[in-house]
PDB file of C-alpha atoms in Angstrom:
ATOM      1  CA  UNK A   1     165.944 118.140 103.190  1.00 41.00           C
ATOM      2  CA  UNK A   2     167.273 115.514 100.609  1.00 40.00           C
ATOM      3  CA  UNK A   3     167.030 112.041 102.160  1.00 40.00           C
ATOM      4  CA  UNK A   4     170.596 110.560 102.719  1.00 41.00           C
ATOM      5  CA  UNK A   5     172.157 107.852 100.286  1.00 39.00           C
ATOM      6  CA  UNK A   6     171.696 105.318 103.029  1.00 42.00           C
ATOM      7  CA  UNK A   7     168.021 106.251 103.236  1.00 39.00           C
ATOM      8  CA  UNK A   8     168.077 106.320  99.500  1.00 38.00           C
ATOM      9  CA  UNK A   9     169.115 102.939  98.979  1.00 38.00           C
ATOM     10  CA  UNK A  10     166.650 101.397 101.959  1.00 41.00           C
ATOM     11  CA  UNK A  11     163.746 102.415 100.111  1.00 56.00           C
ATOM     12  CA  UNK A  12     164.920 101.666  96.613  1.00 63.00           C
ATOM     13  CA  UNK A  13     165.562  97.883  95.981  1.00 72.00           C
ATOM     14  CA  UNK A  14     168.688  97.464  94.380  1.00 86.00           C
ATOM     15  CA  UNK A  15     168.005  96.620  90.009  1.00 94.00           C
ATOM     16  CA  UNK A  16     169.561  93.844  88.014  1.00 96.00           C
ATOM     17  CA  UNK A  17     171.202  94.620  84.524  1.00 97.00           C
ATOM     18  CA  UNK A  18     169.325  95.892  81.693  1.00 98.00           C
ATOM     19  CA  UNK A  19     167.178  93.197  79.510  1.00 98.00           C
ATOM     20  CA  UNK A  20     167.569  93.861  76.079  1.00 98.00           C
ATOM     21  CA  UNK A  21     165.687  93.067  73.206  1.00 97.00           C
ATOM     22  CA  UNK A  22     167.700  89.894  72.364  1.00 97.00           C
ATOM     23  CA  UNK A  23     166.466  88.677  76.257  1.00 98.00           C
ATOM     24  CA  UNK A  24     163.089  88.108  74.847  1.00 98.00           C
ATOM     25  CA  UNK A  25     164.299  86.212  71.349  1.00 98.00           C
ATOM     26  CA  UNK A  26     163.795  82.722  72.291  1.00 97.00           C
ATOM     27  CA  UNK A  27     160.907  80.551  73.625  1.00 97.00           C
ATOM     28  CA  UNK A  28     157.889  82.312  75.041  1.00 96.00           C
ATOM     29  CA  UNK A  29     157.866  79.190  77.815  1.00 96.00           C
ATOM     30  CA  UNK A  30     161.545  80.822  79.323  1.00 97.00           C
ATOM     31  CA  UNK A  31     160.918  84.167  79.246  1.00 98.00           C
ATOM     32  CA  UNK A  32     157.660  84.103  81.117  1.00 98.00           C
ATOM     33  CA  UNK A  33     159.177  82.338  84.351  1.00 97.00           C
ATOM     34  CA  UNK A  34     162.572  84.098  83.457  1.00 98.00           C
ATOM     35  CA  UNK A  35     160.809  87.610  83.590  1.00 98.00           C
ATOM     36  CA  UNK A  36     159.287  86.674  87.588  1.00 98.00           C
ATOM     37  CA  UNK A  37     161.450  88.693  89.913  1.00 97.00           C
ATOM     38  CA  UNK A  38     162.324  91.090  87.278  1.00 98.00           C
ATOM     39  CA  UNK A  39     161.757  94.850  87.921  1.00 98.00           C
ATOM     40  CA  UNK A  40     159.422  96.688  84.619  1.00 98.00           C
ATOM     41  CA  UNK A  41     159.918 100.427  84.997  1.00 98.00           C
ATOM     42  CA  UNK A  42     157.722 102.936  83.141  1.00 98.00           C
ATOM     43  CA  UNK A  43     159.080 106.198  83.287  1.00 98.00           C
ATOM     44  CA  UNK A  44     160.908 105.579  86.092  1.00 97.00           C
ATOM     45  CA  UNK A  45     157.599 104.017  88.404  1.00 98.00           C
ATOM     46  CA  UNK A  46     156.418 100.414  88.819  1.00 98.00           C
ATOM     47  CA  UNK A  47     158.072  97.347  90.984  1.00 98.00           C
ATOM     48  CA  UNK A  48     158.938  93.698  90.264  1.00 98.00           C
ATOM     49  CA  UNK A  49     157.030  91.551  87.939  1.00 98.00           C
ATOM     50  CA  UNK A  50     155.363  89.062  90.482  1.00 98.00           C
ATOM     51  CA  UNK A  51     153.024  87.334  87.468  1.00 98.00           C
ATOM     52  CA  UNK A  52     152.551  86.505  84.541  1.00 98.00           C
ATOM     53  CA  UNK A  53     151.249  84.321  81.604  1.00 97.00           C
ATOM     54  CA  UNK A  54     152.554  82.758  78.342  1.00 95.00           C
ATOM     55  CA  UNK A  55     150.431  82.826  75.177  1.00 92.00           C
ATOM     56  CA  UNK A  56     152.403  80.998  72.153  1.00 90.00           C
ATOM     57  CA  UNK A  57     150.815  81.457  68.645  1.00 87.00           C
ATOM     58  CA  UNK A  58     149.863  77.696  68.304  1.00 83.00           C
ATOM     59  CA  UNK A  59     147.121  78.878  71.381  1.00 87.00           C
ATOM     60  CA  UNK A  60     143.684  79.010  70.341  1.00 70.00           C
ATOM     61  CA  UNK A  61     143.308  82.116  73.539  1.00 75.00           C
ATOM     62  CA  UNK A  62     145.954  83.852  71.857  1.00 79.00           C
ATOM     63  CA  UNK A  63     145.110  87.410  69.878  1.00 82.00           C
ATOM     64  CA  UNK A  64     147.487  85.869  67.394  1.00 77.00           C
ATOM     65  CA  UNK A  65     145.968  82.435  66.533  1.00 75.00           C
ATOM     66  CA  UNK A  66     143.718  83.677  63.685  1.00 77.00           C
ATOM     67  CA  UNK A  67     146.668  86.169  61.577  1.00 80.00           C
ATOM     68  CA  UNK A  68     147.555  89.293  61.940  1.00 87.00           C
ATOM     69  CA  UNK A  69     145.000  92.238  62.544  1.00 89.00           C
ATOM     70  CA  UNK A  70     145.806  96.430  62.684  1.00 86.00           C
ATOM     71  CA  UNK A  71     145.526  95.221  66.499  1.00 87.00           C
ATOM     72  CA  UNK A  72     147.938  92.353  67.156  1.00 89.00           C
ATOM     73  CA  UNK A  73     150.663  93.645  64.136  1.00 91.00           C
ATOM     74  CA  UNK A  74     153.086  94.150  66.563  1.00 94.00           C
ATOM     75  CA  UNK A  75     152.852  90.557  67.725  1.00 91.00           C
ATOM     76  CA  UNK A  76     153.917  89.231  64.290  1.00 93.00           C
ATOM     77  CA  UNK A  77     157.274  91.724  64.457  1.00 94.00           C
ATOM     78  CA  UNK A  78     160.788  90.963  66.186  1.00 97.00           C
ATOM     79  CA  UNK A  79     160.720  90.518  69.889  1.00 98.00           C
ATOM     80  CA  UNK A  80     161.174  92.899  72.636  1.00 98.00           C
ATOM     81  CA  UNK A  81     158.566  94.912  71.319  1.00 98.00           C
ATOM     82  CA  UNK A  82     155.534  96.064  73.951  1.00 98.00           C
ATOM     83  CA  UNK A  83     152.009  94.567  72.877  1.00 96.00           C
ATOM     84  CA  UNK A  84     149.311  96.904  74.271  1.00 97.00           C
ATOM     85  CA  UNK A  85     145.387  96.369  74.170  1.00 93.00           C
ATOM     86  CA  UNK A  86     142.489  97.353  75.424  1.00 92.00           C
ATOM     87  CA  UNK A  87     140.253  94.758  77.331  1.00 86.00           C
ATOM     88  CA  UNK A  88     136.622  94.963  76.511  1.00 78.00           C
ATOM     89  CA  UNK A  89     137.400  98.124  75.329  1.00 76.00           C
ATOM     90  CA  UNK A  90     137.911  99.504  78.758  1.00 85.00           C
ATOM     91  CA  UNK A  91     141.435  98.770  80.379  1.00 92.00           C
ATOM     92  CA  UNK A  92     144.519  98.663  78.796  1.00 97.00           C
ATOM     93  CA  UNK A  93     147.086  94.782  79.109  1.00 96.00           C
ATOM     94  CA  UNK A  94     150.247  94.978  78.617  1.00 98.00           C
ATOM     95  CA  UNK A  95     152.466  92.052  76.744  1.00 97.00           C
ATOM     96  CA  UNK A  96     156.127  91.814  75.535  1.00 98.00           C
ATOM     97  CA  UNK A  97     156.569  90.290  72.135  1.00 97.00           C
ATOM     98  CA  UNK A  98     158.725  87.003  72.352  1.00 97.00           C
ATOM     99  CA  UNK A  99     160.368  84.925  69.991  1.00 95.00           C
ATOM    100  CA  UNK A 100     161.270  84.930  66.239  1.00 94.00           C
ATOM    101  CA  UNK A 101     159.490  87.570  64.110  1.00 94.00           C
ATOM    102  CA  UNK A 102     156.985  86.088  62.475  1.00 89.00           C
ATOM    103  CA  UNK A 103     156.311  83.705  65.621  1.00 92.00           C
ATOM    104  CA  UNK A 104     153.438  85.962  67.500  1.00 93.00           C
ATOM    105  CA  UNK A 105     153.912  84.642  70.487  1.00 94.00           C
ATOM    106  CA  UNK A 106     153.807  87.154  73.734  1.00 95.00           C
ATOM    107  CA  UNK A 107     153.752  86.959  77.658  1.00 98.00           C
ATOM    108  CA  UNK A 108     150.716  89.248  79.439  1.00 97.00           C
ATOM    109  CA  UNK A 109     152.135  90.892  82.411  1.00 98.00           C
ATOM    110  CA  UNK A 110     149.875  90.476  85.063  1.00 97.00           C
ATOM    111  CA  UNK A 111     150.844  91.387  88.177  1.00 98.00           C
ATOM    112  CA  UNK A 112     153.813  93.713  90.015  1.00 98.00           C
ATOM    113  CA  UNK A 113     154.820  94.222  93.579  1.00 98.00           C
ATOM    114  CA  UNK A 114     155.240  98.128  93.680  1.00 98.00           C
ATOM    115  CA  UNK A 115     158.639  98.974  94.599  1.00 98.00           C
ATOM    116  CA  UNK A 116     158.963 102.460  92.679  1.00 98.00           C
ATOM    117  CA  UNK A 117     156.898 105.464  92.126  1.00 98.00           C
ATOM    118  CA  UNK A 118     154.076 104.641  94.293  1.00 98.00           C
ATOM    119  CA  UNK A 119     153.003 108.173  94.642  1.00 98.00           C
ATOM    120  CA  UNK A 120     152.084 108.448  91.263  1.00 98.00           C
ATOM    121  CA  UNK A 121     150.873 104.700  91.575  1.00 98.00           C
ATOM    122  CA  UNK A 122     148.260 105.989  94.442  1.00 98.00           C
ATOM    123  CA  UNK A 123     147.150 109.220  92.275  1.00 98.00           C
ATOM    124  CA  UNK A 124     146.729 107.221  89.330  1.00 98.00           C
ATOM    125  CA  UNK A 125     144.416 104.721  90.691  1.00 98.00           C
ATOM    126  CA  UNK A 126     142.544 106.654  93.523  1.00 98.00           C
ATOM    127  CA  UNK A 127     143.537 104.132  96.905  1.00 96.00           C
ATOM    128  CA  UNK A 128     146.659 103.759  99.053  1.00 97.00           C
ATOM    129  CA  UNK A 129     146.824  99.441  99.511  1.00 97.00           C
ATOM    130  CA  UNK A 130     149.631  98.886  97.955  1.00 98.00           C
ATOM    131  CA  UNK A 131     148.635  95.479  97.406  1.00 97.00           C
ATOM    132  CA  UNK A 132     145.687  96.314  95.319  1.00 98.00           C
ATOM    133  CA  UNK A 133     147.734  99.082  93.130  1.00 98.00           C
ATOM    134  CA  UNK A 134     149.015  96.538  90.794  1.00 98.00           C
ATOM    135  CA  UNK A 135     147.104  93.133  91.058  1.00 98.00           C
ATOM    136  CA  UNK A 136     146.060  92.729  87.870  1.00 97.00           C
ATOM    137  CA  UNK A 137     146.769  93.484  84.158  1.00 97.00           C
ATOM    138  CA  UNK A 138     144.365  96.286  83.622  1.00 97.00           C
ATOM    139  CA  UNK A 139     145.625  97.446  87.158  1.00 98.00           C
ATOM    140  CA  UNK A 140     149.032  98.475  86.790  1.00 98.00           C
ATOM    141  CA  UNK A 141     148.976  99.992  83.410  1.00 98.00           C
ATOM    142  CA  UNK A 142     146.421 101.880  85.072  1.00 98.00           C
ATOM    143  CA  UNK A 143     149.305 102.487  87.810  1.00 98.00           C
ATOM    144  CA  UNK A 144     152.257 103.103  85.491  1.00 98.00           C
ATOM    145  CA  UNK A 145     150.289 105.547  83.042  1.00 98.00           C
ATOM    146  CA  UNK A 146     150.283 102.881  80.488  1.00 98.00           C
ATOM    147  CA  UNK A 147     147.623 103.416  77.517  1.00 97.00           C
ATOM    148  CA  UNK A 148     147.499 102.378  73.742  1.00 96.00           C
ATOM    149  CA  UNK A 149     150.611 104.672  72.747  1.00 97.00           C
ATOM    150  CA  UNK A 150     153.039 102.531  74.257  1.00 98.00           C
ATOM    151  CA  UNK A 151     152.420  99.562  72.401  1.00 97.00           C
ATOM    152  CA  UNK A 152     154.320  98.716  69.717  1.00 97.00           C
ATOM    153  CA  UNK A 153     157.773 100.756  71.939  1.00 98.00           C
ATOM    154  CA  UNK A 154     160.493  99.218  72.199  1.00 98.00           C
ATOM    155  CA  UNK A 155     161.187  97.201  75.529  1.00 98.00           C
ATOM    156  CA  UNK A 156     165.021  98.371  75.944  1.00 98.00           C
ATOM    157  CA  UNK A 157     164.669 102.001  75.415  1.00 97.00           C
ATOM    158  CA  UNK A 158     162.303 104.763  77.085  1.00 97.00           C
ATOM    159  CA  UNK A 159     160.385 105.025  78.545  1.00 98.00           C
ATOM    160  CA  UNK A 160     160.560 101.354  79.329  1.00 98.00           C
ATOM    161  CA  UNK A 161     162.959  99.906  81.475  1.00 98.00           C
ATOM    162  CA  UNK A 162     163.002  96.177  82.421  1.00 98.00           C
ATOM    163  CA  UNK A 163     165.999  95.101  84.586  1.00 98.00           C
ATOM    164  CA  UNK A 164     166.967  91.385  85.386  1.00 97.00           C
ATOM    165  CA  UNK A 165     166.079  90.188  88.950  1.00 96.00           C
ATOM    166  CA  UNK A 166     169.386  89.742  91.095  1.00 93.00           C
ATOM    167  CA  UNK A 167     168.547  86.522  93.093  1.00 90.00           C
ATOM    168  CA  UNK A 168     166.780  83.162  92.962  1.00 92.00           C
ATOM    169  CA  UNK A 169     163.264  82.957  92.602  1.00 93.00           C
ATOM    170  CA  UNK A 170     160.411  80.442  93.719  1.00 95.00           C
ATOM    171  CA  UNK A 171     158.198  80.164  90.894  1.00 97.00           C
ATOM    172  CA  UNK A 172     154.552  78.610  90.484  1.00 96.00           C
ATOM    173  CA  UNK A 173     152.584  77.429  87.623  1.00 96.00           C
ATOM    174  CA  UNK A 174     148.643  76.975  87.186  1.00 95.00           C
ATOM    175  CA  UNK A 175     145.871  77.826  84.555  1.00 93.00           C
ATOM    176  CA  UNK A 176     145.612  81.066  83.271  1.00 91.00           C
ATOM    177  CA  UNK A 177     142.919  83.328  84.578  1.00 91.00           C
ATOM    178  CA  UNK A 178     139.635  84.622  82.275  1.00 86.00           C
ATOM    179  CA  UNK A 179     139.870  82.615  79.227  1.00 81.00           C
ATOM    180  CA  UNK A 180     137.632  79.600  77.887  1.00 78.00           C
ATOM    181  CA  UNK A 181     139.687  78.255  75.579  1.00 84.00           C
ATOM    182  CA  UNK A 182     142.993  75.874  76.455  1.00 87.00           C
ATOM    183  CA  UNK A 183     141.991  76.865  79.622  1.00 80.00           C
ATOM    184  CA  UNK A 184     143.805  73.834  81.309  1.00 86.00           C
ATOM    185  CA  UNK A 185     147.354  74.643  79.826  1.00 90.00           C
ATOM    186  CA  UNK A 186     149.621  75.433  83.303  1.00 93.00           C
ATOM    187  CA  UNK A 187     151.139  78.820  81.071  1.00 93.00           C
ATOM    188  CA  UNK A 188     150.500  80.980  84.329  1.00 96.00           C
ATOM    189  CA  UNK A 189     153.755  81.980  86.539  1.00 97.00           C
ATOM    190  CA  UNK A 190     153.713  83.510  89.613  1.00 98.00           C
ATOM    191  CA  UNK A 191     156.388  84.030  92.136  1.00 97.00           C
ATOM    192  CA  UNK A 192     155.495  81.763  95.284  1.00 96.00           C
ATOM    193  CA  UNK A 193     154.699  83.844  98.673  1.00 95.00           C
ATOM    194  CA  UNK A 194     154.253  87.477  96.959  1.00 97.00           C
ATOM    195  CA  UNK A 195     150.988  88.929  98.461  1.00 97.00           C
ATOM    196  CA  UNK A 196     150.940  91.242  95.287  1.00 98.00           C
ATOM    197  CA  UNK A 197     149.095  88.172  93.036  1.00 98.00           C
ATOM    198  CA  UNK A 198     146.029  89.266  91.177  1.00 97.00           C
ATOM    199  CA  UNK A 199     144.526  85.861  92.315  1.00 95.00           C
ATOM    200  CA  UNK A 200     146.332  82.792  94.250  1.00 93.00           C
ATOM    201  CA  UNK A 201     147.799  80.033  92.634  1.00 93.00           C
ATOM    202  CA  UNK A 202     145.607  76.322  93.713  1.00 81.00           C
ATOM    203  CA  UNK A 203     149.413  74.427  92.667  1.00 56.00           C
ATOM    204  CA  UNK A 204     151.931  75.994  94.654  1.00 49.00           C
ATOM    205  CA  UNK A 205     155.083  74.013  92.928  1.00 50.00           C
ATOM    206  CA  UNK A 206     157.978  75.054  91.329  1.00 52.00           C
ATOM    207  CA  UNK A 207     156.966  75.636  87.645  1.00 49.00           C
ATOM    208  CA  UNK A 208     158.029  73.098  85.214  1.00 46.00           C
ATOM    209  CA  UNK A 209     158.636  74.793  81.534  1.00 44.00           C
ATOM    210  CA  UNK A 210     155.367  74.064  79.930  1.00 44.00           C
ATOM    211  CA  UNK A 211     156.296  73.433  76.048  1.00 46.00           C
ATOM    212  CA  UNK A 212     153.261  74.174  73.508  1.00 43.00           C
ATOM    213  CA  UNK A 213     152.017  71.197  72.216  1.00 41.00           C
ATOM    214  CA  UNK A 214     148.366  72.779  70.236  1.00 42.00           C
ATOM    215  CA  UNK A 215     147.581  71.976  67.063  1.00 38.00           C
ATOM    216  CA  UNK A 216     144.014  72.733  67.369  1.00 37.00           C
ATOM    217  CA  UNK A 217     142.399  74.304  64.296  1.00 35.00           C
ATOM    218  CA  UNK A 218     141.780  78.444  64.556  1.00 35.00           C
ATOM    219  CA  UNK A 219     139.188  80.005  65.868  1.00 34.00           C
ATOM    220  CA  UNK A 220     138.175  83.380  67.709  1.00 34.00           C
ATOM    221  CA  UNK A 221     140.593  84.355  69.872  1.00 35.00           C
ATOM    222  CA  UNK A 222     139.396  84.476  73.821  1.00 38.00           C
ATOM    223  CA  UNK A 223     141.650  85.928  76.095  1.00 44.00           C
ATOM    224  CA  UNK A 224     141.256  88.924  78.971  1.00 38.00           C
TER     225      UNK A 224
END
């Protein structure tokens, strides 16, 4: 039997207006806190955006910092474009493009709190904890059946949907997790109480908007 609406609407949090591409044109520092609380759909599965990090193209850990490569390309394009790579060759991070074109500048999506699809969540990644189904980059594109063929998609049109979240949010700052260069830069946003973190934050304050301020010389990029 078909659950009711009422039912319907219990288990299915409510979703904010569609982002569009022209959400993400502007300074990598305010769409990273701005995406927190913000549902990412893939196909219809995956929950709200819980963390996430900055990476601005003056940033020596950024993929960007050294020019364009076949790799990063899409970085260097118009915003609201999905970034997708493989770490160490083995699990795939997902970024959104941000900024000018030309700019390179993109925001890792780190963490969700599932809220839809979590079926396919479990089968995808082999446990039932919904807790651990998304806590981490490679994680939840492992969760949302996200590989190397949706980078370089669009953000605003299928099968991505990102939707704007609908009330305040508490958001944190710290250092950004597995990198060794400009490791002390506070580009990491998380939103303050979720249990769906990849890692707690040590400084649980309200995230000031950290502006980039590197004018270090390039070098290898470092970032996981």
């Amino acid at each position: 039997m078909a659950p009711s609406p009422k039912r319907a609407a219990a288990t299915s949090p409510s979703l904010g207006k569609l982002l569009k591409r022209a959400f993400f044109a502007r300074s990598v520092h305010e769409v990273a806190p701005d995406l927190i609380g913000a549902t990412l759909l893939v196909n219809g599965v995956g929950g709200l955006i819980v963390e996430v990090e900055a990476y601005h193209h003056t940033d020596p850990a950024a993929h960007s910092f050294r020019g364009p490569t076949p790799r990063n390309r899409v970085m260097f394009g118009p915003p609201g474009f999905a970034y997708v790579y493989r770490s160490y060759g083995i699990h795939c991070c997902l970024n959104f493009v941000c900024e000018e074109e030309g700019s390179a500048s993109a925001v890792l999506i780190r963490a969700l709190e599932p809220t839809h699809g979590l079926p396919a969540m479990r089968r995808r990644r082999g446990l039932h904890d919904a807790r651990a189904l998304c806590s981490g980059p490679g994680k939840l594109c492992e969760a949302l059946g996200i590989t190397i063929a949706h980078s370089e998609l669009a953000l605003d049109r299928e099968p991505y949907a990102l939707h704007a979240r609908t009330g305040k949010a508490d958001i944190m700052s710290g250092i950004r997790i597995g990198i060794t260069k400009a490791m002390e830069l506070p580009w990491r946003y998380g939103l303050k109480g979720s249990k769906f973190l990849s890692k707690p934050f040590a400084d649980v304050s309200v995230a000031p908007l950290a502006r980039p301020s590197l004018r270090a010389k390039r070098s290898n990029p470092d970032r996981k």
